[in-house]
Coordinates of C-alpha atoms in Angstrom, one line a residue:
X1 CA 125.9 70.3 34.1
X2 CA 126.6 72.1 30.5
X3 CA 123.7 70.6 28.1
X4 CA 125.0 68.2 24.9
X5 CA 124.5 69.0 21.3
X6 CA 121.8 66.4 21.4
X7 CA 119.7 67.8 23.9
X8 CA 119.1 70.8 21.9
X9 CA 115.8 70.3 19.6
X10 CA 113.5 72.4 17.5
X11 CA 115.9 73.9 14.1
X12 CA 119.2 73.0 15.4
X13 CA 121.3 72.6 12.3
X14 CA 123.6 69.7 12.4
X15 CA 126.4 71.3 12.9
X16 CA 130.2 69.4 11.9
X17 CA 133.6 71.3 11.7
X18 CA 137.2 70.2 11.2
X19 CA 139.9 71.4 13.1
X20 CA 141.1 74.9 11.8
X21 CA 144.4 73.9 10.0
X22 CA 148.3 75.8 10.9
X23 CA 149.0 77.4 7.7
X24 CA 152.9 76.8 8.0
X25 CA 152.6 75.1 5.1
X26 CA 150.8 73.6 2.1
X27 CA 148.2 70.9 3.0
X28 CA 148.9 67.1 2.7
X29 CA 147.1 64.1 2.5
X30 CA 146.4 64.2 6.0
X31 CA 144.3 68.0 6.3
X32 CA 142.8 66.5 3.0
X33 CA 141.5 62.8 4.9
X34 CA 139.8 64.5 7.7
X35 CA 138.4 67.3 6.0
X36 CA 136.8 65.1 3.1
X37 CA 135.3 63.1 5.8
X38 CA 133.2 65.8 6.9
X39 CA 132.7 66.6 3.6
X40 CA 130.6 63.5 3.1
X41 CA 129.1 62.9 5.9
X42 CA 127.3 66.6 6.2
X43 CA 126.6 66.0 2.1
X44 CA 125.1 63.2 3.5
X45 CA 122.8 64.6 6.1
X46 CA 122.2 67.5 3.5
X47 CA 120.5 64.7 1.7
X48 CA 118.2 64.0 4.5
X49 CA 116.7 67.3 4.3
X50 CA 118.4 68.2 7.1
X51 CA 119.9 71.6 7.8
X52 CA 123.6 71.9 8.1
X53 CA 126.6 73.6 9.3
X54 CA 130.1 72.3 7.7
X55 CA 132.9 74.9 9.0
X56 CA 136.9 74.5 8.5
X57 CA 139.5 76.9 8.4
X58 CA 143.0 78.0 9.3
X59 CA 144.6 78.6 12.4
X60 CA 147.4 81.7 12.3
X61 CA 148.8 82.5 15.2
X62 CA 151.2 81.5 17.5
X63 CA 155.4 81.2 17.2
X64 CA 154.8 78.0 14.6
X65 CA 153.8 80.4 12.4
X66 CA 155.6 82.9 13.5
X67 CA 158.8 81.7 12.7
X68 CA 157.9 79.7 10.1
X69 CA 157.2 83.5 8.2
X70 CA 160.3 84.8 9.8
X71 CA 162.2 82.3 8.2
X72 CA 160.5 83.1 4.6
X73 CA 160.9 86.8 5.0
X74 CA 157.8 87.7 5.5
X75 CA 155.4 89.2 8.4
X76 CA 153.0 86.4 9.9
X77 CA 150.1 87.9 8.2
X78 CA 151.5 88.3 5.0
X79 CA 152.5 84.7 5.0
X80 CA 149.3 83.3 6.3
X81 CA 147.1 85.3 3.6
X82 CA 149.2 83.9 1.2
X83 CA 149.2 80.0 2.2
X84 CA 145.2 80.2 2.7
X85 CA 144.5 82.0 -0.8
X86 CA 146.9 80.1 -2.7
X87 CA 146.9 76.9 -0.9
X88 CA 144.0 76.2 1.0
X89 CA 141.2 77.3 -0.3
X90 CA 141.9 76.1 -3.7
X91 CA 142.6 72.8 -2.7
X92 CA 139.1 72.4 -1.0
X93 CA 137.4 73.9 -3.7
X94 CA 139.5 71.1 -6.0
X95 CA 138.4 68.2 -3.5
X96 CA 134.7 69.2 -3.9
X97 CA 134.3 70.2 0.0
X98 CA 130.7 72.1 0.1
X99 CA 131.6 74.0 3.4
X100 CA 129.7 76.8 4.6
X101 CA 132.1 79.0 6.0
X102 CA 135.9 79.4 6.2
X103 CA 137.2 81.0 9.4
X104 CA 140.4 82.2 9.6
X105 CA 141.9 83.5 13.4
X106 CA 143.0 87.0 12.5
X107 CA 139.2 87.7 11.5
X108 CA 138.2 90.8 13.2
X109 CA 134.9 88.6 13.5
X110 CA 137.4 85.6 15.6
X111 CA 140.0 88.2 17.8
X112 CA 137.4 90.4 18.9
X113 CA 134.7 87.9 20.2
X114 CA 138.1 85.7 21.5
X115 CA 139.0 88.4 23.7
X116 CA 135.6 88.5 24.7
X117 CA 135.4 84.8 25.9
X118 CA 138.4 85.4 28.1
X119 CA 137.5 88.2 29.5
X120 CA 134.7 86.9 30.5
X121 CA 136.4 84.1 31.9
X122 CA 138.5 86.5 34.2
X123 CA 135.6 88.3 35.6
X124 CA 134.5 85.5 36.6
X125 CA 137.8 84.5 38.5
X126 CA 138.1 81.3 36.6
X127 CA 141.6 83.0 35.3
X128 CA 144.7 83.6 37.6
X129 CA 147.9 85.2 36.9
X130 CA 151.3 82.8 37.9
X131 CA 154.2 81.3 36.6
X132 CA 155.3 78.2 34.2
X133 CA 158.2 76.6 33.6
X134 CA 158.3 72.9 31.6
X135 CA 158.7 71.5 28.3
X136 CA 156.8 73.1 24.9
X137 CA 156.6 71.6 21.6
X138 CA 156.4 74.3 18.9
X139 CA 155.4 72.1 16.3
X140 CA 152.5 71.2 18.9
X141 CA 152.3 74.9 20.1
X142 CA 151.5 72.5 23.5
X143 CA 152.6 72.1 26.7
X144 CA 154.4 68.9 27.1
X145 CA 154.3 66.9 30.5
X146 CA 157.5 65.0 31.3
X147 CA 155.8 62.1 31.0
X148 CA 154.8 62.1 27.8
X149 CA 158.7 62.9 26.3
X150 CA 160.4 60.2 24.4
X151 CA 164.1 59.9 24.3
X152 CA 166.6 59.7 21.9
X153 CA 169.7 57.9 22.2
X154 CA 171.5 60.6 23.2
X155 CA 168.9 61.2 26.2
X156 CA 167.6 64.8 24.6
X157 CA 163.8 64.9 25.2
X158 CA 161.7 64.8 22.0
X159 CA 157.9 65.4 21.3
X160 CA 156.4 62.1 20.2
X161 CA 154.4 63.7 17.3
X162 CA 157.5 65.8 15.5
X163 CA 160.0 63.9 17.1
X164 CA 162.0 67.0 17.6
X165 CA 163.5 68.4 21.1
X166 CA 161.3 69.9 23.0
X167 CA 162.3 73.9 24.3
X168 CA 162.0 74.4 27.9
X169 CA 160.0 77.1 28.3
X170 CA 159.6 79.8 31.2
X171 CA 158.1 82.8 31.3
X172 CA 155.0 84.7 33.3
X173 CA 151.8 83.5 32.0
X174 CA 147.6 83.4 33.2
X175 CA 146.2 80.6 34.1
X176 CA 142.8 78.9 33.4
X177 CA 141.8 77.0 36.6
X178 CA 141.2 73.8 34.7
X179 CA 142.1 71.1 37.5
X180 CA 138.6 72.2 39.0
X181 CA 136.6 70.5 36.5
X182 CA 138.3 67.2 36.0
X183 CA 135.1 65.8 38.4
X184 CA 132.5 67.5 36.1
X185 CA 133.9 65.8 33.2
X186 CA 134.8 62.6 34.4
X187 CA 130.7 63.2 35.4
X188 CA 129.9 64.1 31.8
X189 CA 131.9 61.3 30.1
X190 CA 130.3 58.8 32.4
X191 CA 126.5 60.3 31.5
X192 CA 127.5 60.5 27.8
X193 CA 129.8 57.6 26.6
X194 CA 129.4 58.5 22.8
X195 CA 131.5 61.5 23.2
X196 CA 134.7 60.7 22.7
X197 CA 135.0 58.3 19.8
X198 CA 136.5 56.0 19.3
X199 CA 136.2 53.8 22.6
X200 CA 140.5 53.9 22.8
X201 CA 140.1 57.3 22.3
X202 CA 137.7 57.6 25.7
X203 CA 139.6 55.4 27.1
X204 CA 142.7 57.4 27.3
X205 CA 140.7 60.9 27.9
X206 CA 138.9 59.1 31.0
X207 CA 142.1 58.4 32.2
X208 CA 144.1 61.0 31.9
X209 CA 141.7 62.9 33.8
X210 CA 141.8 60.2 36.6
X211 CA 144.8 61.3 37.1
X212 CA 144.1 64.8 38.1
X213 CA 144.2 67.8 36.0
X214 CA 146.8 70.7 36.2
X215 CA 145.6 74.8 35.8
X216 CA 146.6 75.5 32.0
X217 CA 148.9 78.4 31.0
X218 CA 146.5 80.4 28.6
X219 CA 149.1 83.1 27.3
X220 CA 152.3 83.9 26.4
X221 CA 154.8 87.0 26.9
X222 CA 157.7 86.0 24.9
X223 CA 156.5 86.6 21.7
X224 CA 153.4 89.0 20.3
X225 CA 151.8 86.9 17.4
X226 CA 148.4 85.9 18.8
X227 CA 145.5 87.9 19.8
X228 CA 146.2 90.6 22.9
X229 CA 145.3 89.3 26.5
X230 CA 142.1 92.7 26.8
X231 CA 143.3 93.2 30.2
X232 CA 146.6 92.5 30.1
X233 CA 148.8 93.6 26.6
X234 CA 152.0 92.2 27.6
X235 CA 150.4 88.7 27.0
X236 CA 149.0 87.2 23.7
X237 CA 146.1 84.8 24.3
X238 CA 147.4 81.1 24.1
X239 CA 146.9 79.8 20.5
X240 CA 144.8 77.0 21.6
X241 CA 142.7 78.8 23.1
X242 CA 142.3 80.7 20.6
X243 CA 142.0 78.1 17.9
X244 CA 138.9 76.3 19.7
X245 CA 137.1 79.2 20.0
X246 CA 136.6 79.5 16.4
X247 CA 134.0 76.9 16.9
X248 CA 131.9 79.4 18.5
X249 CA 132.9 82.7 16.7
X250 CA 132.3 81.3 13.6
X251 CA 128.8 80.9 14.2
X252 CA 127.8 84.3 15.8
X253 CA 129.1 84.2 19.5
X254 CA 128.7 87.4 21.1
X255 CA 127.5 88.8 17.8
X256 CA 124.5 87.2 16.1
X257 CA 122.5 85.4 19.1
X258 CA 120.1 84.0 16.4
X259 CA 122.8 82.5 14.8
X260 CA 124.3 81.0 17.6
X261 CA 121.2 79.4 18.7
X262 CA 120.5 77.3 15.7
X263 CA 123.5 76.3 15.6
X264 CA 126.1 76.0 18.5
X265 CA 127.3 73.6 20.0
X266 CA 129.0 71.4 17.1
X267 CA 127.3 67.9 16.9
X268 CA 130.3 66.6 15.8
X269 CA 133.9 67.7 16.0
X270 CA 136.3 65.6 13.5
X271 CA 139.9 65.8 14.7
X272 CA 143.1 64.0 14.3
X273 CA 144.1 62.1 17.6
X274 CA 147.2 64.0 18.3
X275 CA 144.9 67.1 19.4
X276 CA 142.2 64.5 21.4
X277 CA 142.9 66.3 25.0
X278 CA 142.6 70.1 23.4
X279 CA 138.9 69.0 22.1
X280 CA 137.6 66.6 24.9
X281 CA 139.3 67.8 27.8
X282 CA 140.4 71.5 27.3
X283 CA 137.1 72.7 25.0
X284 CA 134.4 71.2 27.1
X285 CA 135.5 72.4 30.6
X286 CA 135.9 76.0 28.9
X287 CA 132.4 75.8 27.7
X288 CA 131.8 74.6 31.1
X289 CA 133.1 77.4 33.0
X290 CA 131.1 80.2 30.5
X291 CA 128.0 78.1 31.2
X292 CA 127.9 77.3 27.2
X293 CA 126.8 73.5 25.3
X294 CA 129.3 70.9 25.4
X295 CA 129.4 69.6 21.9
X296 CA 127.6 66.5 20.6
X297 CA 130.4 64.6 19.3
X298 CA 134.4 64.2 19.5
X299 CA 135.4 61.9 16.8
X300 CA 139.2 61.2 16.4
X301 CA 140.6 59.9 13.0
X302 CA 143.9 58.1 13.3
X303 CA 147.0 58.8 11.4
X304 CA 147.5 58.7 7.3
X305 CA 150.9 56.6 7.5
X306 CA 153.5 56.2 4.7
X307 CA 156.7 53.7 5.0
X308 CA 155.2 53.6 8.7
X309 CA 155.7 56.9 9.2
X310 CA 152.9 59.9 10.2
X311 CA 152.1 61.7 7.1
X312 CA 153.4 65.3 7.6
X313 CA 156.1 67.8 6.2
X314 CA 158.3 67.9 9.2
X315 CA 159.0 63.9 8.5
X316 CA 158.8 64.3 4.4
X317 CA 156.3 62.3 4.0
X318 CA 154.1 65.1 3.1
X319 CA 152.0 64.3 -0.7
X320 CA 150.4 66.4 -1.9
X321 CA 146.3 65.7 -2.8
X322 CA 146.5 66.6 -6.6
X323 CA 149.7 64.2 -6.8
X324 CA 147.0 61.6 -6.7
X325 CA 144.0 63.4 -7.9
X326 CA 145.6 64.1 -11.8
X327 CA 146.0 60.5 -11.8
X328 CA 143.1 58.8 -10.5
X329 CA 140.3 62.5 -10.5
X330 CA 138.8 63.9 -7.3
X331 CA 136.1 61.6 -7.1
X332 CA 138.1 58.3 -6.5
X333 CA 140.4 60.3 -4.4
X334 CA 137.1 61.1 -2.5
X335 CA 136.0 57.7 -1.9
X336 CA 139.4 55.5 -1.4
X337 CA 140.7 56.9 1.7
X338 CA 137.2 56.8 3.2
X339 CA 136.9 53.2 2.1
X340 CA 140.4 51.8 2.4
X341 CA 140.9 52.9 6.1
X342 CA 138.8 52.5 9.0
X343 CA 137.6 56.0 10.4
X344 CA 139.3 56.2 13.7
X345 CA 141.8 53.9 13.1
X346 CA 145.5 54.6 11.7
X347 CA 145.6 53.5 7.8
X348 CA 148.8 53.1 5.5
X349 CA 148.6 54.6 2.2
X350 CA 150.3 53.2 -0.9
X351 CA 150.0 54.0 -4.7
X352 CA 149.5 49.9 -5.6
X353 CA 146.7 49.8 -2.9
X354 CA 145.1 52.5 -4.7
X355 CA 145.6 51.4 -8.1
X356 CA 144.3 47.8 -7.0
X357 CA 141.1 49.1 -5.2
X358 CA 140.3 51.6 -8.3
X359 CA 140.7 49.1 -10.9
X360 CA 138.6 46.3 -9.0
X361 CA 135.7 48.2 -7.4
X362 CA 135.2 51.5 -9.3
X363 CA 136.3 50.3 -12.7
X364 CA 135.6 46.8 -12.7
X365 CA 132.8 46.6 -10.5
X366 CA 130.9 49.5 -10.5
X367 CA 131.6 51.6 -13.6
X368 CA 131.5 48.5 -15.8
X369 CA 128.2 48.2 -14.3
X370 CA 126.8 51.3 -15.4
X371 CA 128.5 51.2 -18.9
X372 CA 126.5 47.5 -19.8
X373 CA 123.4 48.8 -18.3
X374 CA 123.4 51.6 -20.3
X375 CA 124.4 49.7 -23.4
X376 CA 122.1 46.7 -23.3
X377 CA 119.5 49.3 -23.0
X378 CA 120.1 50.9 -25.6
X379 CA 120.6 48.2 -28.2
X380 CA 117.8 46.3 -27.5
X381 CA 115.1 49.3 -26.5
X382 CA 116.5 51.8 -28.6
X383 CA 117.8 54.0 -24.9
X384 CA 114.5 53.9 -24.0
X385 CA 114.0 52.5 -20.6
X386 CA 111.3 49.5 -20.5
X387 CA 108.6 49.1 -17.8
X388 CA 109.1 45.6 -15.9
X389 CA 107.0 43.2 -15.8
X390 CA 106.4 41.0 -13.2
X391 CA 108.8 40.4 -10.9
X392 CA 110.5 37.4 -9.9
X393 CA 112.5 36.1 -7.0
X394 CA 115.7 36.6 -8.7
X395 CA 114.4 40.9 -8.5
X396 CA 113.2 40.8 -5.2
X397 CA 116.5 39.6 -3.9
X398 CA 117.5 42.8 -5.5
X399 CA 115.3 44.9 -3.4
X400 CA 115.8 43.1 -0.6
X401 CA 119.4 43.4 -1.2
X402 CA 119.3 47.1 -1.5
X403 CA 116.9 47.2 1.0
X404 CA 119.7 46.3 3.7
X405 CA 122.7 48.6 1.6
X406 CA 120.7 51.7 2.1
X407 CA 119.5 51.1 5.6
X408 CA 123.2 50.1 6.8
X409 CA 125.0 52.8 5.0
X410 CA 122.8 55.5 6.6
X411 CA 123.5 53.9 9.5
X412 CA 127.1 53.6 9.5
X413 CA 127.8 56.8 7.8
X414 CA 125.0 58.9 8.7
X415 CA 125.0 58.3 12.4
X416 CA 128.0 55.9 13.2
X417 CA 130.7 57.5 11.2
X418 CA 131.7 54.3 9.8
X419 CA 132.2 55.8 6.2
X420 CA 134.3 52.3 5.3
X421 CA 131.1 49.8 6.9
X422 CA 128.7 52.0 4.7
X423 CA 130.9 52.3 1.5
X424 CA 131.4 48.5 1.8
X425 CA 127.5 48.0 1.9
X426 CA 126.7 50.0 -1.1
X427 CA 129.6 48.3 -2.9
X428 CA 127.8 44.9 -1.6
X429 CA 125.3 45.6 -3.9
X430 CA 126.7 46.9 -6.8
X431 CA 128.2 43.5 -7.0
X432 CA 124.9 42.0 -6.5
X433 CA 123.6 43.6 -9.3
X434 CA 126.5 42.5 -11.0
X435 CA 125.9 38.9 -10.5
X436 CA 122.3 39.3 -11.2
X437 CA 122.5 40.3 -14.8
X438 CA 125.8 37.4 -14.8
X439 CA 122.8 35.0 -13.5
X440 CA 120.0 36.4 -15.8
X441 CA 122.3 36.7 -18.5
X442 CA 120.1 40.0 -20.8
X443 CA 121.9 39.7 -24.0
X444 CA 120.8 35.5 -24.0
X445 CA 117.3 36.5 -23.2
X446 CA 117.1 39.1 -26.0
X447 CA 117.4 36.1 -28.8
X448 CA 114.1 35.4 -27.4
X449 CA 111.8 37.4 -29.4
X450 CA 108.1 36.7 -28.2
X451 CA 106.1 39.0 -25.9
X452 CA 107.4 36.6 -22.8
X453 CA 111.1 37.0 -23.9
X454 CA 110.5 40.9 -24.3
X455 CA 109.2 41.2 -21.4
X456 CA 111.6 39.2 -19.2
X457 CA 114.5 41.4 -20.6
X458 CA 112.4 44.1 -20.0
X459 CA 112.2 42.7 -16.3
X460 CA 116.1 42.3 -15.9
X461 CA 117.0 45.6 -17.6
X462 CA 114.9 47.8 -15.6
X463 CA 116.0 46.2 -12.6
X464 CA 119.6 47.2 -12.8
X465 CA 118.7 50.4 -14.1
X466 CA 116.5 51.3 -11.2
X467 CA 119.4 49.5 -9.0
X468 CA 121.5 52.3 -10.9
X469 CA 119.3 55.1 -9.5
X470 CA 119.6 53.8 -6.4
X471 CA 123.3 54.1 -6.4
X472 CA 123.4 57.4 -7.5
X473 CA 121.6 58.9 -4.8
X474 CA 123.8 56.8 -2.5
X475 CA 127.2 57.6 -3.7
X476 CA 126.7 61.4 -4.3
X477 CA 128.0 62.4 -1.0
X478 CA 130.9 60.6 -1.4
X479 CA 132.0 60.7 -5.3
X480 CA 129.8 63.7 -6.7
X481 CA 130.9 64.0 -10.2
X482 CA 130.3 60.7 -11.1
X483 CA 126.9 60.0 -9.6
X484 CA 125.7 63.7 -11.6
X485 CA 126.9 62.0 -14.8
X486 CA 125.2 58.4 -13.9
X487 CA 122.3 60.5 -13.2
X488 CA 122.4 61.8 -16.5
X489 CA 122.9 58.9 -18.2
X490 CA 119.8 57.3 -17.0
X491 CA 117.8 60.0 -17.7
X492 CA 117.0 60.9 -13.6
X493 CA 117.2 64.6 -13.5
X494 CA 114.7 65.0 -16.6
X495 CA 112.2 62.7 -14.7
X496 CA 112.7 63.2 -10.6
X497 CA 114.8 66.4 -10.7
X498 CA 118.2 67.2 -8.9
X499 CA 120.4 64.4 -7.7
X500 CA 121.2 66.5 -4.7
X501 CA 117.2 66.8 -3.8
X502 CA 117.3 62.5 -3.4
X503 CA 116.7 61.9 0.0
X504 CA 119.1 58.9 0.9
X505 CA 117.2 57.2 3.4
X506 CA 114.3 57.0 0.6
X507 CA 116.6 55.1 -2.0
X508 CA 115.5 51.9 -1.5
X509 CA 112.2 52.8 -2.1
X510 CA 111.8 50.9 -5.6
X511 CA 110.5 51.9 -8.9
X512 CA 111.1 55.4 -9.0
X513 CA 112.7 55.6 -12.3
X514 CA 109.9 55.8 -14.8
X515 CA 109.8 53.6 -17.4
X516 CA 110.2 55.8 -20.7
X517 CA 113.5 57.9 -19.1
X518 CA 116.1 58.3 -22.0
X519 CA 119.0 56.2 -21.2
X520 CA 122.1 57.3 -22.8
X521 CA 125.5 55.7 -22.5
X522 CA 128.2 58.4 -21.2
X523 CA 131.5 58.7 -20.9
X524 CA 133.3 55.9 -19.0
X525 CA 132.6 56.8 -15.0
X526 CA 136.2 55.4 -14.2
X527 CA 138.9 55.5 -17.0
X528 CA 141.2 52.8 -17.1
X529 CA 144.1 54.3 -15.6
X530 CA 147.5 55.5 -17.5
X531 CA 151.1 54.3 -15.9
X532 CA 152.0 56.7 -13.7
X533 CA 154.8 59.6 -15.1
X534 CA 158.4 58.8 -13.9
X535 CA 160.2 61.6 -12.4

């Protein structure tokens, strides 16, 4: 049995990708969910001083894309070069994604060592040349089985993702002898229960494979976008094939063992459920058969919805990120649909619900927060932060209270993927911060000159400051701008260095501000926002 990503030890980076994106068209909110998501949560293990791998891409072959650049005019690799250096790429670099590498599948580094893979594959008679005929969903580049057509009311056969007739394909293919190992992964699923989440998710895997597995086609002769079958030219490899190999070429398959080592397989894969079977069924038992890792993780996000509908261009419910980013900045755009929808689950998407949430919790709650904090100190300490004095119950509920948000959110984010649970507990205690300086009530205590009064304000003030800090180092891997410039404004980076350096499971460890940090008061974190323009 093919090892897990968790079995490997020693300097194994943690290792996260996305899926590798069709470029037949501009990103949407959807592309923009998943890949944020793994944006965080490998910022996140970055600040545990772990070594990481965060990998996304493009994927640009097949007859999607083909005759999506047919219909513009333009060869497939002019078209895809365009959409990924125009489109793509900027957007990620708007959204703050810190990824490592970008693969796209016409990389000499991706065809050559794909080719490879399959070859391989053949040699080893795990590939077979025959016939298929059946229903294919371009927009899915997938073979369809008839029971997994919907009807419309005039009895044509539609896709249930595009909703869009399916083409009845036939034509002489290869085939990858996958009903062999639907025993070895019912096996591995049983031995590993975390790898398919969530548990709906492994639910329908497990028993789809129950139900026995069919050989896959793995090329195609009808059309010659895709990367050449080596022993075989007439055929272009599969496009699935080729896209999920991209999780091993990226990181030095066949070409940079070292590489490979450290790295390979992926501890978690992040996916959109509509491509669950290519990741948990179709990618392990390839791995299988080439006697590679199985990956770590499978983790499924459900569907962006708008007006009930799946966000995506062929239904026109496509938005574009930076509709919402001029209007609310990257860093709320960052943490609302991480916070507003349950990983895993399907979440609707409105412009009120995102209005509400921003003005409540990040302007309200949390940037309000830092904005008093920074005021109160310096009125009545001249921006100079004061030692504390002895602490009362009222401040060790405070620690205690932060105590439990930073051991739950590295939990839930860190190892659970529950970005919403661990956003929820850090926002849990910003508003018990909140209510402690409502309960201590500072700018009472500062009418209280004597050495006991100073000192009590001293007390409260330093304790939401510090609470502050902790904050910071918290949200950074979620909203990255704005804990840099709450950093700044209590005086962090001048007195413990970069934010990014924080380790996150060390937050709660109390009174690492110093007393004597310049605390300045910045620019509001979260601007109260402007009515939306009209078209």
């Amino acid at each position: 049995m093919a090892a897990t990503g968790s079995e490997k030890q020693g300097t194994k980076a943690f290792y996260v990708t996305t899926p590798i994106y069709y470029v037949n068209d501009a990103p949407h909110l959807g592309h923009a969910y998943t890949t944020v998501a793994g944006d965080v949560l490998t910022r996140w293990h970055r600040q545990r001083g772990e070594k990481v791998w965060y990998l996304t891409g493009t994927d640009e072959h097949g007859q999607k894309i083909m005759r999506t650049a047919e219909a513009n005019n333009v060869t497939p690799q002019a078209w895809c070069d365009k959409l990924v250096e125009e489109a793509w790429k900027p957007l990620w670099e708007h959204l703050n994604i810190a990824n490592d590498d970008f693969i796209r599948t016409t990389q000499k580094r991706h065809t050559d060592r794909v080719q490879e893979f399959v070859q391989d594959l053949y040699d080893k008679d795990e590939i077979y040349k025959g016939g298929y005929e059946g229903p294919y969903c371009v927009g899915c580049e997938e073979f369809k089985l008839p029971g997994d057509l919907v009807e419309a009311e005039d009895g044509t056969k539609l896709c249930p993702v595009h909703k869009r007739p399916v083409e009845i394909l036939k034509e002489e293919n290869y085939f990858f002898k996958l009903s062999a190992y639907g025993p070895k992964l019912l096996e591995f699923y049983e031995a590993n229960p975390g790898f398919i989440q969530p548990e709906s998710a492994r639910n329908e895997v497990v028993n789809f494979v129950k139900q026995g597995l069919d050989d896959l086609s793995i090329s195609r002769s009808t059309f010659d976008w895709g990367i050449p079958v080596p022993w075989d030219e007439k055929h272009v490899i599969y496009v699935w094939i080729d896209a999920l190999l991209n999780y091993a070429t990226a990181v030095g398959y066949n070409e940079n063992p070292a590489k490979f080592e450290e790295t390979f397989p992926a501890d978690v894969h992040l996916i959109g459920k509509d491509i669950l079977r290519f990741h948990a069924v179709i990618w392990p038992a390839m791995l299988m058969a080439q006697g590679l890792p199985v990956p770590g993780r499978v983790a499924a996000n459900g569907w962006l919805m708008v007006g009930g509908e799946k966000m995506s261009k062929s239904n026109l419910t496509g938005i574009k990120p930076q509709d919402l980013t001029s209007h609310f900045g990257v860093d709320a755009y960052r943490w609302y649909f991480l916070r507003a929808i349950a990983f895993g689950q399907d979440g609707s998407f409105s412009w009120e619900d995102f209005t509400a949430r921003y003005t409540s919790e990040l302007a309200n709650d949390y940037g309000n927060l830092a904005s008093r904090v920074a005021a109160m100190v310096g009125k009545y300490f001249g921006g100079e932060l004061p030692a504390s004095a002895a602490d009362g119950d009222a401040e060790k509920a405070v620690q205690d209270g932060l105590a439990a948000a930073v051991a739950t959110a590295d939990r839930k984010i860190g190892e659970e993927l529950d970005f919403q649970a661990g956003i929820l507990a850090i926002f849990d205690f910003v508003k018990q911060v909140n209510g402690y300086i409502t309960e201590q009530e500072p700018w009472k205590v500062a009418k209280d000159e004597s050495e006991e009064g100073r000192a009590r304000l001293a007390t409260i003030l330093y304790t939401a400051a510090e609470s502050l800090r902790a904050v910071a180092v918290l949200l950074n891997p979620i909203m990255p701008e704005t804990s840099q410039a709450l950093w700044d404004s209590l005086g962090a980076e001048a007195s413990l260095g970069a934010l990014a350096s924080q380790p996150v499971q060390d937050a709660a460890t109390w009174g690492q501000l110093p007393a004597g940090a310049t605390v300045t008061k910045g620019a509001v974190l979260f601007p109260r926002l402007e009515e939306p323009k009209k078209d």
